[in-house]
Amino acid sequence: ITNDAEAALVRRIFETYLETGSIRATTDAINAAGGRTKSYLSNGGQARGGQLFVSNSIQGILTSSVYIGKREVNKQNKNKDQTSFKESERYQVVSATWEPIVDERLFGMVQSKISENRELVKYDQWKTFPFIFTKRMRCLDCGAEVRTDSGHG
């Protein structure tokens, strides 16, 4: 059973993304307009959800085929060689039993924009920052150069 208010919010998220072209800007706009995550009671009776959206949740909504009435089957095999599986074990997207919330044209436009943005944020923004001891340290046991990476979490 579709919750009309939640369905309207999902459609607004898709439309806002097309307007802004940015997941961060979409998150900010949805939150500013009063959008909140789904509220529910846990099995223990505690209230959950109803929080501000974060970018990861907006991205999850924008990339989920659930909203166009599709369902992923054998998702754990999605990025594996499909020829090594029996037909019943292969990853596939099939029609779901529920009605779509977002039309396929809108969904496709959003996926195209996400791909386009992914291409824009490439190598010059993914810089490697050398450490002070890069190429100056060697393993005392085998003499191999010690390599390090930087990151953030």
Coordinates of C-alpha atoms in Angstrom, one line a residue:
I1 CA 0.0 0.0 0.0
T2 CA 1.5 3.3 -1.1
N3 CA 1.7 6.1 1.4
D4 CA 0.7 9.2 -0.7
A5 CA 2.7 11.7 1.4
E6 CA 5.8 9.5 1.2
A7 CA 5.4 9.0 -2.5
A8 CA 5.0 12.7 -3.1
L9 CA 8.3 13.3 -1.1
V10 CA 10.1 10.7 -3.2
R11 CA 8.9 12.4 -6.4
R12 CA 9.9 15.8 -5.0
I13 CA 13.4 14.4 -4.3
F14 CA 13.8 13.2 -7.9
E15 CA 12.5 16.5 -9.3
T16 CA 14.7 18.6 -7.0
Y17 CA 17.7 16.6 -8.1
L18 CA 17.0 17.4 -11.7
E19 CA 16.6 21.1 -10.8
T20 CA 19.8 21.4 -8.7
G21 CA 22.0 18.8 -10.4
S22 CA 23.6 18.0 -7.0
I23 CA 22.9 15.5 -4.3
R24 CA 24.1 17.9 -1.6
A25 CA 21.9 20.7 -2.9
T26 CA 19.0 18.3 -3.2
T27 CA 19.5 17.2 0.4
D28 CA 19.7 20.8 1.6
A29 CA 16.5 21.8 -0.4
I30 CA 14.5 18.8 0.8
N31 CA 15.5 19.4 4.5
A32 CA 14.8 23.2 4.2
A33 CA 11.3 22.4 2.8
G34 CA 10.6 20.2 5.9
G35 CA 11.3 16.8 4.4
R36 CA 12.2 14.1 6.9
T37 CA 13.0 10.5 6.8
K38 CA 10.3 7.9 7.4
S39 CA 9.0 7.7 11.0
Y40 CA 8.1 4.4 12.5
L41 CA 8.0 2.5 15.8
S42 CA 10.7 -0.2 16.4
N43 CA 9.7 -3.6 17.6
G44 CA 10.5 -2.4 21.1
G45 CA 8.0 0.4 20.7
Q46 CA 10.6 3.2 20.3
A47 CA 10.1 6.0 17.8
R48 CA 12.7 5.9 15.0
G49 CA 13.3 8.1 11.9
G50 CA 11.8 11.5 11.3
Q51 CA 15.3 12.9 11.0
L52 CA 16.8 15.3 8.5
F53 CA 18.0 13.6 5.3
V54 CA 21.7 13.1 4.7
S55 CA 23.3 12.9 1.3
N56 CA 23.7 9.1 1.4
S57 CA 20.0 8.6 2.0
I58 CA 19.1 10.9 -0.9
Q59 CA 21.6 9.1 -3.2
G60 CA 20.1 5.8 -2.1
I61 CA 16.6 7.0 -3.1
L62 CA 17.8 8.4 -6.4
T63 CA 19.5 5.2 -7.5
S64 CA 16.9 2.7 -6.2
S65 CA 14.9 1.0 -9.0
V66 CA 12.3 0.2 -6.3
Y67 CA 10.7 3.6 -7.1
I68 CA 10.0 2.6 -10.7
G69 CA 8.3 -0.7 -9.6
K70 CA 11.4 -2.8 -10.2
R71 CA 13.1 -5.3 -7.9
E72 CA 16.7 -6.6 -7.9
V73 CA 17.0 -10.4 -7.6
N74 CA 20.3 -12.1 -6.5
K75 CA 21.8 -8.7 -5.8
Q76 CA 24.8 -10.3 -4.1
N77 CA 25.8 -11.5 -7.5
K78 CA 25.4 -8.1 -9.2
N79 CA 29.1 -7.4 -9.9
K80 CA 30.1 -11.0 -10.6
D81 CA 30.4 -12.9 -13.9
Q82 CA 26.9 -13.9 -14.7
T83 CA 27.9 -16.7 -17.0
S84 CA 29.2 -18.7 -14.0
F85 CA 25.7 -18.8 -12.4
K86 CA 22.7 -20.9 -13.0
E87 CA 19.9 -18.8 -14.6
S88 CA 18.0 -18.8 -11.2
E89 CA 21.1 -17.4 -9.4
R90 CA 21.9 -14.6 -11.9
Y91 CA 21.5 -10.9 -11.0
Q92 CA 18.5 -9.4 -12.7
V93 CA 16.0 -6.6 -12.4
V94 CA 12.4 -7.7 -12.6
S95 CA 9.0 -6.1 -12.3
A96 CA 7.8 -5.8 -8.8
T97 CA 4.4 -6.4 -7.4
W98 CA 3.9 -2.8 -6.3
E99 CA 3.0 0.2 -8.4
P100 CA 5.8 2.6 -9.4
I101 CA 6.1 5.9 -7.6
V102 CA 8.3 7.6 -10.1
D103 CA 7.9 7.2 -13.9
E104 CA 10.7 5.6 -15.8
R105 CA 11.5 8.7 -17.9
L106 CA 12.2 10.8 -14.7
F107 CA 14.2 8.0 -13.2
G108 CA 16.3 7.7 -16.4
M109 CA 16.9 11.4 -16.5
V110 CA 18.2 11.3 -12.9
Q111 CA 20.4 8.3 -13.6
S112 CA 21.9 10.1 -16.6
K113 CA 22.6 13.2 -14.5
I114 CA 24.2 11.1 -11.8
S115 CA 26.5 9.5 -14.4
E116 CA 27.3 12.8 -16.0
N117 CA 28.3 14.3 -12.6
R118 CA 30.4 11.2 -11.8
E119 CA 32.4 11.9 -15.0
L120 CA 32.9 15.5 -14.0
V121 CA 34.5 14.6 -10.7
K122 CA 37.5 12.8 -11.9
Y123 CA 41.2 12.5 -11.4
D124 CA 42.3 16.0 -10.8
Q125 CA 40.0 16.0 -7.7
W126 CA 41.2 12.6 -6.5
K127 CA 44.7 13.7 -5.6
T128 CA 47.3 11.7 -3.8
F129 CA 49.0 13.6 -1.0
P130 CA 52.5 12.3 -0.3
F131 CA 53.5 11.6 3.3
I132 CA 56.8 13.0 4.7
F133 CA 58.4 9.5 4.7
T134 CA 57.2 8.5 1.2
K135 CA 60.1 6.7 -0.6
R136 CA 62.3 7.2 2.5
M137 CA 61.2 4.1 4.5
R138 CA 62.1 0.5 3.9
C139 CA 61.0 -2.6 5.7
L140 CA 63.7 -3.8 8.1
D141 CA 63.0 -7.5 7.3
C142 CA 62.8 -7.6 3.5
G143 CA 64.1 -4.1 2.4
A144 CA 60.9 -3.4 0.4
E145 CA 59.8 0.2 0.1
V146 CA 57.0 1.1 2.6
R147 CA 54.0 2.6 0.8
T148 CA 51.2 4.5 2.3
D149 CA 47.9 6.0 1.2
S150 CA 45.9 8.9 2.5
G151 CA 42.2 8.9 3.0
H152 CA 39.3 10.3 5.0
G153 CA 36.4 8.7 6.6

